[in-house]
mmCIF file of C-alpha atoms and ligand atoms in Angstrom:
data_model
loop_
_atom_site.group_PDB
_atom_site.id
_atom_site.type_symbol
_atom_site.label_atom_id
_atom_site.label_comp_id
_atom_site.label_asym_id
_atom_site.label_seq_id
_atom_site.Cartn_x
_atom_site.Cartn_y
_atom_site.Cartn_z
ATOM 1 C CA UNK W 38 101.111 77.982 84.763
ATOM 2 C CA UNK W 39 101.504 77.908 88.473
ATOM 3 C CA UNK W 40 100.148 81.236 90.197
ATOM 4 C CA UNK W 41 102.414 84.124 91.778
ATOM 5 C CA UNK W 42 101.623 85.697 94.856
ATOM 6 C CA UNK W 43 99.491 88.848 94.729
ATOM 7 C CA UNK W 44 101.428 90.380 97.211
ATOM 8 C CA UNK W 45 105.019 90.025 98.140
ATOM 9 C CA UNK W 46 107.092 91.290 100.690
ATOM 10 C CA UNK W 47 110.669 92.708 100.729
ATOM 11 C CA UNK W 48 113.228 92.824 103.451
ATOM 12 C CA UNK W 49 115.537 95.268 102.837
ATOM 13 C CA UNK W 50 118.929 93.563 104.038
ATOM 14 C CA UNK W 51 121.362 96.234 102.084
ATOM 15 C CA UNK W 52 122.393 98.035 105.947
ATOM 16 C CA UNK W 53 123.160 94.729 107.621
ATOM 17 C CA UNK W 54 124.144 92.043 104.922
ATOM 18 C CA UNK W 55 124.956 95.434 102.250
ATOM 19 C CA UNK W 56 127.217 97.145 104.896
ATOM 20 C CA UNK W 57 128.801 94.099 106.548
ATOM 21 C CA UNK W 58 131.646 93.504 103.851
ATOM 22 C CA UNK W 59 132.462 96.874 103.456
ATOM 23 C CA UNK W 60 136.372 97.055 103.771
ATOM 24 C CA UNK W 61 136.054 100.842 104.523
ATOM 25 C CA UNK W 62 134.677 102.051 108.025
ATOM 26 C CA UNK W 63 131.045 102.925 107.288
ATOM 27 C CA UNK W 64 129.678 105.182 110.186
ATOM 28 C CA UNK W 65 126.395 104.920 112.490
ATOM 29 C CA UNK W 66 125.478 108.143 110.925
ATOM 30 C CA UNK W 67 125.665 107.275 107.306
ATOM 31 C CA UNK W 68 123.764 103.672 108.379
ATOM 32 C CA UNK W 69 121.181 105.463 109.715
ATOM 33 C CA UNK W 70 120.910 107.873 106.906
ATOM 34 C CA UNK W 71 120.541 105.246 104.275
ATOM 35 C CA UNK W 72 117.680 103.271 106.655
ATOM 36 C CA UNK W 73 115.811 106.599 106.444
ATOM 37 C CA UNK W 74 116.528 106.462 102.540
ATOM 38 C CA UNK W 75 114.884 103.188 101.927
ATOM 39 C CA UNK W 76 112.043 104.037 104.409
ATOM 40 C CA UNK W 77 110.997 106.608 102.032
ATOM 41 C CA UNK W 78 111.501 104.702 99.092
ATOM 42 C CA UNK W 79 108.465 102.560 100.908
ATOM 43 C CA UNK W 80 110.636 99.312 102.315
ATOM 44 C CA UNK W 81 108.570 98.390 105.492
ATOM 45 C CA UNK W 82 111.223 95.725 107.164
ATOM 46 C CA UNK W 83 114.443 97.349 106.891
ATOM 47 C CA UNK W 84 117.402 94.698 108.501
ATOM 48 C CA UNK W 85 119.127 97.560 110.654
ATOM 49 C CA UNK W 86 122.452 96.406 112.686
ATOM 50 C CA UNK W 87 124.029 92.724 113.696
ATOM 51 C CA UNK W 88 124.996 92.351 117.715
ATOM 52 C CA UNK W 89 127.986 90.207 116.588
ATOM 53 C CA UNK W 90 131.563 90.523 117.633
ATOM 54 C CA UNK W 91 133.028 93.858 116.211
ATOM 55 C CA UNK W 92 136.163 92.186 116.044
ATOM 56 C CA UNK W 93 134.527 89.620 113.695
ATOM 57 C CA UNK W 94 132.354 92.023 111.701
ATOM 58 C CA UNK W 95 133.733 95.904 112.306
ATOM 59 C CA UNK W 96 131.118 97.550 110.007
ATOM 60 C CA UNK W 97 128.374 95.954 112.608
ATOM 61 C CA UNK W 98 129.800 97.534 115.570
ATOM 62 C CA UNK W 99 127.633 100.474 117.250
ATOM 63 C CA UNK W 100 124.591 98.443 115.675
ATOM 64 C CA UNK W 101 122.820 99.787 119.113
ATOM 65 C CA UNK W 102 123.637 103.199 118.490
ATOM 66 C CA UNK W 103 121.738 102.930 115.637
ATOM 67 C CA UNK W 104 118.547 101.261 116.625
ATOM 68 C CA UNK W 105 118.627 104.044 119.777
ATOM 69 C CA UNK W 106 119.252 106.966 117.515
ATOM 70 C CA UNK W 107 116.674 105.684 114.616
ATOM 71 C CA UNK W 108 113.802 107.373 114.378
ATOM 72 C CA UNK W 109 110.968 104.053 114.399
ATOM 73 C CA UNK W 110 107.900 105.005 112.024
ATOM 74 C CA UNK W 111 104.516 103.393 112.094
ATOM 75 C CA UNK W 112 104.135 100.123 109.917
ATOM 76 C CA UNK W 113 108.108 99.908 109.840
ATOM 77 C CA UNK W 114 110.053 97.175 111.041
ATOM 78 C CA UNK W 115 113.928 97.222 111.961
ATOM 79 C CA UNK W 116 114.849 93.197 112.765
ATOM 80 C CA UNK W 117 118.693 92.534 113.603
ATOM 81 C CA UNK W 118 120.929 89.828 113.749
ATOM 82 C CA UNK W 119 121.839 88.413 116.843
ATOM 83 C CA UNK W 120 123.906 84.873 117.621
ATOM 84 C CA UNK W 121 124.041 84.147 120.963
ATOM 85 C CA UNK W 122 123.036 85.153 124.398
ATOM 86 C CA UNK W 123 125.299 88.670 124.323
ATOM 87 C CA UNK W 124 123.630 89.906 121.036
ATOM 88 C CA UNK W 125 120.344 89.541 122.957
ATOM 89 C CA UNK W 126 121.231 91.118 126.230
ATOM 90 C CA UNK W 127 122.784 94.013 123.349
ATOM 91 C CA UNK W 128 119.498 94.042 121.034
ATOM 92 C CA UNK W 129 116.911 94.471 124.252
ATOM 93 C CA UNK W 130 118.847 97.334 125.565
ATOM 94 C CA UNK W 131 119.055 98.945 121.994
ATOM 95 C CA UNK W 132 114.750 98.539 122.236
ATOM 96 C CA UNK W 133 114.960 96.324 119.465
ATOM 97 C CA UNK W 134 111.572 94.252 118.879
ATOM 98 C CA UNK W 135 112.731 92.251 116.118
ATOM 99 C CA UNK W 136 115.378 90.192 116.109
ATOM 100 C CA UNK W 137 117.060 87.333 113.389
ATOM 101 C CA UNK W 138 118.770 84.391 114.637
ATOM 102 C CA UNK W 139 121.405 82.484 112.412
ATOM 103 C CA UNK W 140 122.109 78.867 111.591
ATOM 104 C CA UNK W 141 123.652 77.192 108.815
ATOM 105 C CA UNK W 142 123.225 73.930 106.669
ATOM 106 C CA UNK W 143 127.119 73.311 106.574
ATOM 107 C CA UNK W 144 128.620 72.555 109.730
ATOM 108 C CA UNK W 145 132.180 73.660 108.095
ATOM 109 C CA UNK W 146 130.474 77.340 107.404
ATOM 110 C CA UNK W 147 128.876 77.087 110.597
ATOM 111 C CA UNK W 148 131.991 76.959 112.206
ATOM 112 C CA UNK W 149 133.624 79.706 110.535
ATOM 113 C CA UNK W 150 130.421 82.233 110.432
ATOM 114 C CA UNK W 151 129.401 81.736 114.375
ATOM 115 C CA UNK W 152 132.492 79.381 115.462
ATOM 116 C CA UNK W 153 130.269 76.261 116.573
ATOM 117 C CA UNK W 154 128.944 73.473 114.772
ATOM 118 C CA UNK W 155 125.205 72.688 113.726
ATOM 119 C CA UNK W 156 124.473 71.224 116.900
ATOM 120 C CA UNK W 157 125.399 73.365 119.065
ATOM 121 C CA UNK W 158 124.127 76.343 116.943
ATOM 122 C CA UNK W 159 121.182 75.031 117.015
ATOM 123 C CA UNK W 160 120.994 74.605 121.364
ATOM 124 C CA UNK W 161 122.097 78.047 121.349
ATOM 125 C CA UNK W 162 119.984 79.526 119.634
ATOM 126 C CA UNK W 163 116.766 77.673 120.862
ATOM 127 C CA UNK W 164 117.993 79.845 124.318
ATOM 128 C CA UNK W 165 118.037 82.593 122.853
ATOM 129 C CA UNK W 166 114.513 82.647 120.861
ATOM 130 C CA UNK W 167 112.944 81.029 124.050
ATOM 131 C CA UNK W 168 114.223 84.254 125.743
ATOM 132 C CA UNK W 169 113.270 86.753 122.822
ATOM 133 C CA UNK W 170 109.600 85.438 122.585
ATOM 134 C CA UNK W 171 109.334 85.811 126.890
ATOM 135 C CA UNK W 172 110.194 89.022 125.883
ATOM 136 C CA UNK W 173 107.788 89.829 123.173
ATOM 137 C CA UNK W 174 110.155 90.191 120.496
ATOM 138 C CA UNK W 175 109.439 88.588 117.138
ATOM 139 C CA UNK W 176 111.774 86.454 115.851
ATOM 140 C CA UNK W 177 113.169 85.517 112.401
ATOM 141 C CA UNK W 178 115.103 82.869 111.397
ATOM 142 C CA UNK W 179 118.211 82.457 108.951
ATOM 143 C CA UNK W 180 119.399 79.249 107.134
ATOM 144 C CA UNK W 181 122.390 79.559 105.028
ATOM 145 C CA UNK W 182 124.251 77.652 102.678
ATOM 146 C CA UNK W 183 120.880 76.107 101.493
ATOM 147 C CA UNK W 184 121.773 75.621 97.981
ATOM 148 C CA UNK W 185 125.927 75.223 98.662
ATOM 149 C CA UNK W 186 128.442 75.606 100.608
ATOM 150 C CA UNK W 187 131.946 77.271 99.896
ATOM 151 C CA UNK W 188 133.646 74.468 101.959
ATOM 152 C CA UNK W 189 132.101 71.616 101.738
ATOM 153 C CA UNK W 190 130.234 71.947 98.409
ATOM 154 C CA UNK W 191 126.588 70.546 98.036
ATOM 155 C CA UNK W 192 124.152 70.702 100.441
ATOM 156 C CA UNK W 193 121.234 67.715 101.030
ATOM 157 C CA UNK W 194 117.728 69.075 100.932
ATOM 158 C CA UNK W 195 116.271 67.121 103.797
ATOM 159 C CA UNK W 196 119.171 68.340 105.765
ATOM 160 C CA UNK W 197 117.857 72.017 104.772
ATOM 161 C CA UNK W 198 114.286 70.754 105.531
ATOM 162 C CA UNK W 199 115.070 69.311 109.095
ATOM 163 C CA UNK W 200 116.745 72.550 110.238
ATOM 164 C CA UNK W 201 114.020 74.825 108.674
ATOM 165 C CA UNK W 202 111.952 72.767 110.408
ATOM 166 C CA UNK W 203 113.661 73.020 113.898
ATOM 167 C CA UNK W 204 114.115 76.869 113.323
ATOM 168 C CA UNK W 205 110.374 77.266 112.891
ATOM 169 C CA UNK W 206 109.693 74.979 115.470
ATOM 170 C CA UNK W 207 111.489 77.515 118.016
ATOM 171 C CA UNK W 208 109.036 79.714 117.154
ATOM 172 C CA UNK W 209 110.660 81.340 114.553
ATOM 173 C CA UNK W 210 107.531 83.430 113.013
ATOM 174 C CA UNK W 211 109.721 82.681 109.267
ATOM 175 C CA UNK W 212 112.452 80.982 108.087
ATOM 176 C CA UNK W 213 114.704 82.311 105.414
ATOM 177 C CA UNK W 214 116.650 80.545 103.243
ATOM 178 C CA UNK W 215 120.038 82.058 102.157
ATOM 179 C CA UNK W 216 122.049 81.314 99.299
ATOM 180 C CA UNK W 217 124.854 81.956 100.650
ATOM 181 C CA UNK W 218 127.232 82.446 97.961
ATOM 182 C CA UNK W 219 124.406 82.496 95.364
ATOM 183 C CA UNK W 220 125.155 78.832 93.480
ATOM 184 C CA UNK W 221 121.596 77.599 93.287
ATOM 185 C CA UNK W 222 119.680 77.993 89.881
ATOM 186 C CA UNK W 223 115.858 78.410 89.321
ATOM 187 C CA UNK W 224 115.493 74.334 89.062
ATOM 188 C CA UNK W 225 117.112 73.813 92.189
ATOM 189 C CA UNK W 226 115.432 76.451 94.062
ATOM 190 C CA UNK W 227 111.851 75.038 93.033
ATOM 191 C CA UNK W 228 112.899 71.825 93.799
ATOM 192 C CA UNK W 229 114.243 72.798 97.764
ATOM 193 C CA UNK W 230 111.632 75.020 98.088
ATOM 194 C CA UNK W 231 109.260 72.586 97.663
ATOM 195 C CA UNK W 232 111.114 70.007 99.707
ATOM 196 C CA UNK W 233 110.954 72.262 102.571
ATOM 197 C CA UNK W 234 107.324 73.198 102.244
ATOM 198 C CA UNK W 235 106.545 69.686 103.326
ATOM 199 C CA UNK W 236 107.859 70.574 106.839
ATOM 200 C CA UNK W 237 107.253 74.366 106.889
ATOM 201 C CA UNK W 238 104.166 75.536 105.618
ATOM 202 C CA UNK W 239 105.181 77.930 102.084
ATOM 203 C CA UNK W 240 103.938 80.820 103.979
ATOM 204 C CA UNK W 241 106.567 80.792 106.740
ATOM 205 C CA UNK W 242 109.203 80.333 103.965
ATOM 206 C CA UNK W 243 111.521 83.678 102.666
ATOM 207 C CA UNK W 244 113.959 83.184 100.008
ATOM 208 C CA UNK W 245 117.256 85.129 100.585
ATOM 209 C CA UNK W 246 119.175 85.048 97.051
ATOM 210 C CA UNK W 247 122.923 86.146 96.692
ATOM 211 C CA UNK W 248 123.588 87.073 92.904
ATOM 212 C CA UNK W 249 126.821 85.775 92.589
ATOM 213 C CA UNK W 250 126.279 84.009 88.933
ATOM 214 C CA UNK W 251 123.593 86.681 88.014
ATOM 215 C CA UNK W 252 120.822 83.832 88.984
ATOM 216 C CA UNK W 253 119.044 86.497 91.715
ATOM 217 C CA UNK W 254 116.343 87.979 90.030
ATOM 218 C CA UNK W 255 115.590 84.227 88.280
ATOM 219 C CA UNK W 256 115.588 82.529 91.775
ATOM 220 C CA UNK W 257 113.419 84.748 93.309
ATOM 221 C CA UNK W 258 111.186 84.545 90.307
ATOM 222 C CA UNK W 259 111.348 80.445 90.603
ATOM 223 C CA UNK W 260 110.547 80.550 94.734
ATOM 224 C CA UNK W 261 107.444 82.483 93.977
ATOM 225 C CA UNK W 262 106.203 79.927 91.872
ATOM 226 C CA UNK W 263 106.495 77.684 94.213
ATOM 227 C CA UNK W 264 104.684 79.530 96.690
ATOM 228 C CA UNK W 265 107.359 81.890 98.632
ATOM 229 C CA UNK W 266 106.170 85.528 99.305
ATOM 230 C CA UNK W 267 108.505 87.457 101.123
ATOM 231 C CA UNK W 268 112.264 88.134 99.631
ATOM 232 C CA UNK W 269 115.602 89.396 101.100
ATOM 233 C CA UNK W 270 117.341 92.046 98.540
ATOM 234 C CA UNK W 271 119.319 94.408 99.022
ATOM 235 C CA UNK W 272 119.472 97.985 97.718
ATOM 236 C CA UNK W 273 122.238 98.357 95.258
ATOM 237 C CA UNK W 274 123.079 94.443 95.324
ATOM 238 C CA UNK W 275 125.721 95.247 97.862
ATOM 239 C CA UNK W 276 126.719 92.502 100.351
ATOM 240 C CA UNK W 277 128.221 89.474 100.862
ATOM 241 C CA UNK W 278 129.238 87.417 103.909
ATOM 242 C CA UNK W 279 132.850 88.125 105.281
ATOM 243 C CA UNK W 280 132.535 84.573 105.911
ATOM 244 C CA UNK W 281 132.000 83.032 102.309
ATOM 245 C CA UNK W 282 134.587 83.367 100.207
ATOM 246 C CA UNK W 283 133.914 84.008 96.617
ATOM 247 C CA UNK W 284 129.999 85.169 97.515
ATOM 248 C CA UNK W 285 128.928 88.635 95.914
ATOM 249 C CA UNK W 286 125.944 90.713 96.972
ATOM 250 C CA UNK W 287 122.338 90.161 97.175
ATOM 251 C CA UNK W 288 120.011 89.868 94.566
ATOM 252 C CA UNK W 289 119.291 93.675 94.163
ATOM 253 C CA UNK W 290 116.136 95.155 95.175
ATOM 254 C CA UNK W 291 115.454 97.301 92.148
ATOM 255 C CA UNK W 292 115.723 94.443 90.254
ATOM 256 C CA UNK W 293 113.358 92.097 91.945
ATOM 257 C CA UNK W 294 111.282 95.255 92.243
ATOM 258 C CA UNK W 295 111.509 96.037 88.277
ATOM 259 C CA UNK W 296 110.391 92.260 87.900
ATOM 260 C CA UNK W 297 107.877 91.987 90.749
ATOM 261 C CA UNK W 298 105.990 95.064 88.880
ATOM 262 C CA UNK W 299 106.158 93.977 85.778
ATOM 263 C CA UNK W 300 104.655 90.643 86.632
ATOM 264 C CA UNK W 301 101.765 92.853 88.258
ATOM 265 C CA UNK W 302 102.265 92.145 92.172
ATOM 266 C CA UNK W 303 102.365 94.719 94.529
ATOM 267 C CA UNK W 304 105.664 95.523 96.358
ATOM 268 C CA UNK W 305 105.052 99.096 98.088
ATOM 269 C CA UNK W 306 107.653 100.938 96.944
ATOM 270 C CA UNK W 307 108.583 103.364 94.820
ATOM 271 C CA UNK W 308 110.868 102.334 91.979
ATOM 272 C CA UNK W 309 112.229 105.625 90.868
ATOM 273 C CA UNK W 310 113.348 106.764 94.753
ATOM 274 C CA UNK W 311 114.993 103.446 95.390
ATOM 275 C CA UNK W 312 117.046 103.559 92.223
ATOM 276 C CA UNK W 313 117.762 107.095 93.802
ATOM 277 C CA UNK W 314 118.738 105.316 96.812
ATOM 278 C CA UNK W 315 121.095 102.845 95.245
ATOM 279 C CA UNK W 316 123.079 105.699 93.313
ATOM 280 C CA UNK W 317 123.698 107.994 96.359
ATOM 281 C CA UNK W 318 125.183 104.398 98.444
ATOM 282 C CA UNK W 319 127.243 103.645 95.691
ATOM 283 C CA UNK W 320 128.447 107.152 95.050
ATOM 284 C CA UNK W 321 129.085 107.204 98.562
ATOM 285 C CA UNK W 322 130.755 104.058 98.968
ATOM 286 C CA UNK W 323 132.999 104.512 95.694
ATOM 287 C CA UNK W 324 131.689 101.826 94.059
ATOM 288 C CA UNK W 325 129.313 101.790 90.497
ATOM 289 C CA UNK W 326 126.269 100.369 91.246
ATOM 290 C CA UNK W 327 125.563 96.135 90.620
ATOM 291 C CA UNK W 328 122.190 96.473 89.671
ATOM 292 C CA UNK W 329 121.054 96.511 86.111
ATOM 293 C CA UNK W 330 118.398 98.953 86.975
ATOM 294 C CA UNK W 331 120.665 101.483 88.041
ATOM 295 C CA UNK W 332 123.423 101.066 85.808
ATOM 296 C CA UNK W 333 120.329 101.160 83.392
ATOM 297 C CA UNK W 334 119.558 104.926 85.184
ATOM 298 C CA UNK W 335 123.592 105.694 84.984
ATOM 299 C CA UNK W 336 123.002 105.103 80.934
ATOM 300 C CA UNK W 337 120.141 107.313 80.804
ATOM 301 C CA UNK W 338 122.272 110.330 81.871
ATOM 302 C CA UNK W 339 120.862 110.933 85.494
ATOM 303 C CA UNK W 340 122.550 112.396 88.144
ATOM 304 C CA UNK W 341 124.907 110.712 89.996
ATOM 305 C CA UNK W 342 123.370 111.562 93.453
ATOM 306 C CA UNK W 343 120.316 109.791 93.055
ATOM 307 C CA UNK W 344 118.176 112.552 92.166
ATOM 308 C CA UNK W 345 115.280 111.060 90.405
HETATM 309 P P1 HMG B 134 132.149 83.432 120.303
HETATM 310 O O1 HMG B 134 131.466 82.106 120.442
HETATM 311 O O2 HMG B 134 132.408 84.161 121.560
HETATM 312 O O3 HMG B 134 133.507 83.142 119.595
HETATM 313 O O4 HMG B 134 131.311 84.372 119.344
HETATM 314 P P2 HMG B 134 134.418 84.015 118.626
HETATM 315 O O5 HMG B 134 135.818 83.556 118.855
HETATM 316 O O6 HMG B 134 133.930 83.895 117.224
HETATM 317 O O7 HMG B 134 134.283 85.526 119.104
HETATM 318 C C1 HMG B 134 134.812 85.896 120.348
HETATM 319 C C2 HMG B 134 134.692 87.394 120.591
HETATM 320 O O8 HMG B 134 133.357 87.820 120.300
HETATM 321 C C3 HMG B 134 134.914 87.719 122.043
HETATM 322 O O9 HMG B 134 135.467 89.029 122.095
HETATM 323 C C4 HMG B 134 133.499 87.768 122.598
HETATM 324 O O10 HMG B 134 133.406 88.546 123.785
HETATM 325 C C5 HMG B 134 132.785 88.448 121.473
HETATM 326 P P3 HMG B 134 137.065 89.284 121.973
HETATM 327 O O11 HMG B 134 137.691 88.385 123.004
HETATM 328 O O12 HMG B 134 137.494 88.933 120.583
HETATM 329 O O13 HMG B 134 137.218 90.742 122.257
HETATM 330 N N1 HMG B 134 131.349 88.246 121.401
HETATM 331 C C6 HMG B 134 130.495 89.239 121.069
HETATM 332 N N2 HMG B 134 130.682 90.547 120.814
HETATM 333 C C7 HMG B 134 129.602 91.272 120.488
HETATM 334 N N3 HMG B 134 128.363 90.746 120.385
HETATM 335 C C8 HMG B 134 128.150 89.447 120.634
HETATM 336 C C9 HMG B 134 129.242 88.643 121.008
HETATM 337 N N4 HMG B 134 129.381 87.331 121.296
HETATM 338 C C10 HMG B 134 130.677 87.100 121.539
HETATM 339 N N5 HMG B 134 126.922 88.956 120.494
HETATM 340 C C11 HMG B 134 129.868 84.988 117.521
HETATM 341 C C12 HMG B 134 130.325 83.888 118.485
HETATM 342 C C13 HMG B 134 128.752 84.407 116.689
HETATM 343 C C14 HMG B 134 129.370 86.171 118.317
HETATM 344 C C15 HMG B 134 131.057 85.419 116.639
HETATM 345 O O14 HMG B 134 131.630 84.295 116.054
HETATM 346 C C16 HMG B 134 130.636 86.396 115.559
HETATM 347 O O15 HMG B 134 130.312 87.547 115.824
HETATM 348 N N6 HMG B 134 130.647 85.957 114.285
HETATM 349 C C17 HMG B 134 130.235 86.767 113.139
HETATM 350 C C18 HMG B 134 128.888 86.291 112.653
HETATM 351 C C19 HMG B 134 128.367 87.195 111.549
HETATM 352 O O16 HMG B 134 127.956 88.322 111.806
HETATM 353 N N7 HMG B 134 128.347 86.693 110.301
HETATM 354 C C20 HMG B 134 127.783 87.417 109.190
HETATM 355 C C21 HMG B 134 126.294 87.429 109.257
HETATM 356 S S1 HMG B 134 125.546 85.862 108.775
HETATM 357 C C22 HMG B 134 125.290 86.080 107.074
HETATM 358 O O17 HMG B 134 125.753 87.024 106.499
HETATM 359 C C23 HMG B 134 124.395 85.098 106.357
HETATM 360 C C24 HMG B 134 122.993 85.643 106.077
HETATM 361 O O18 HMG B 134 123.044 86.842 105.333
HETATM 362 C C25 HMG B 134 122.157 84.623 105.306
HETATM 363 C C26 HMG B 134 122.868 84.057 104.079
HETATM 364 O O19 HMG B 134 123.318 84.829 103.206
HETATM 365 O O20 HMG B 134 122.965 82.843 104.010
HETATM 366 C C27 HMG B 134 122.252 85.946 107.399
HETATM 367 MG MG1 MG B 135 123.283 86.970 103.147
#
């Protein structure tokens, strides 16, 4: 049986990719509050804010206010998205050191996520990591649609491997690839996971699962076995992309956590005050929890507030 990775890292994406399709007005306060939550919980990259058009994405807007008004701890990071030129100038005067560029596998969802195609995605945002890395920020990378595309359906793997590849190349220190609108199943991650490795080394590879036909918590499982370390979840399995119709939230991160422990490797956190977490944002939002591990706490009687 193939090996899993002693060690695994999460990035929390719940207050970017969680928050971000939202219909109600979420405020910088409340963002900031529930960053602080999942700090304690013992999440060390926490995805804070998105310098994207507030027009396009309203929940995003004030992203700066909250990187200036977070307290930063020690051994914490707090990456954001940013598209283009504008998000940069935004995300250096916020103090950010961490930032996520964006691209896409589908030039249709291209076009309606970051209005360009591929190619000129792809110009852009070699600018704007060239510019990031003068200025000693670390970047990230972001692939979607790896595994599908709500518009133009199925996605080649060596087209997923070339842009990983060009993404890295840029100097992106990892590349992560999304499932957008969570399609892909175990086989097929394995199999593109392992197609890409043979232009990014494994370790440079995350896997970013959306749980749309309850395939998360298998897909991540599937990626580690073929090497992949470091996961995007997000608290409560909130999120979704405004931009991909028909795509629910992340894989949740109690659940990967619940099956990352059980299979022995070390995540960092604490279970019991991130289920905590992912009561008190749903209470809060209005909305019952979509992970099984805290529905599972909801059954079990305990408080609604996320008092463990
Ligand atoms: P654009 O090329 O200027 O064109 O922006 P546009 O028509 O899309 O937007 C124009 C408006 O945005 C103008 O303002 C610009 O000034 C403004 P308006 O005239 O409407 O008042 N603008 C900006 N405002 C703030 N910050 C900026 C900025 N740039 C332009 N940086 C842009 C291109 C990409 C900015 C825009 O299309 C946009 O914001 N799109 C939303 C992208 C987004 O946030 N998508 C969701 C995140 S990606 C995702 O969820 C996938 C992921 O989770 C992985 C996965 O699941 O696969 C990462
Ligand atoms: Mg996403």
């Amino acid at each position: 049986m193939p090996a899993v990775p002693a060690q695994v890292r999460i990035v929390e994406v719940g207050p970017r990719d969680g928050l971000q399709n939202e219909s109600s007005a979420i405020s910088v306060g409340l963002r900031i509050e529930l960053i602080e939550r999942l700090a304690d919980a013992g999440l060390t990259t926490i995805e804070a804010g998105a310098f994207v058009s507030p027009r396009r994405v309203p929940n995003m807007a004030g992203s700066g206010d909250v990187m200036r008004a977070l307290q930063r701890r020690p051994g914490v990071s707090y990456p954001c998205l940013v598209p283009n030129d504008t998000g940069l100038d935004a995300a250096l005067a916020a103090g950010c050191d961490e930032i996520a560029i964006f691209a896409a596998a589908s030039d249709t969802f291209s076009q309606r996520n970051i209005s360009c195609g591929i190619t000129e995605s792809m110009n852009r945002l070699g600018a704007v990591a060239t510019r990031a890395l003068d200025a000693g920020l670390r970047v990230r990378g972001y692939l979607s649609c790896v595994l599908g595309c709500p518009y133009e359906g199925a996605v080649a793997g060596a087209t997923v491997a070339a842009l990983a590849h060009e993404l890295s190349s840029m100097g992106c220190h990892e590349v992560s690839l999304g499932d957008t609108i969570g399609v892909g199943t175990p086989h097929q991650v394995r199999a593109l996971v392992d197609e890409v490795a043979r232009r990014v080394p494994v370790a440079r590879l995350a896997g970013h699962f959306h749980d749309t036909m309850g395939m998360g918590v298998a897909n991540v499982y599937a990626a580690m076995l073929s090497g992949v370390a470091v996961f995007d979840t997000s608290v409560a399995g909130l999120g979704g992309c405004p931009f991909a119709p028909g795509a629910s939230g992340n894989v949740a991160t109690e659940d990967v956590v619940y099956m990352l422990e059980g299979a022995g490797v070390h995540t960092g956190v604490n279970p019991e005050r991130l289920t905590g977490v992912a009561r008190w944002i749903s209470a809060l939002l209005g909305k019952q929890p979509m992970s099984h591990i805290a529905l599972a706490a909801r059954c079990a009687g305990l408080p609604e507030d996320g008092t463990p």
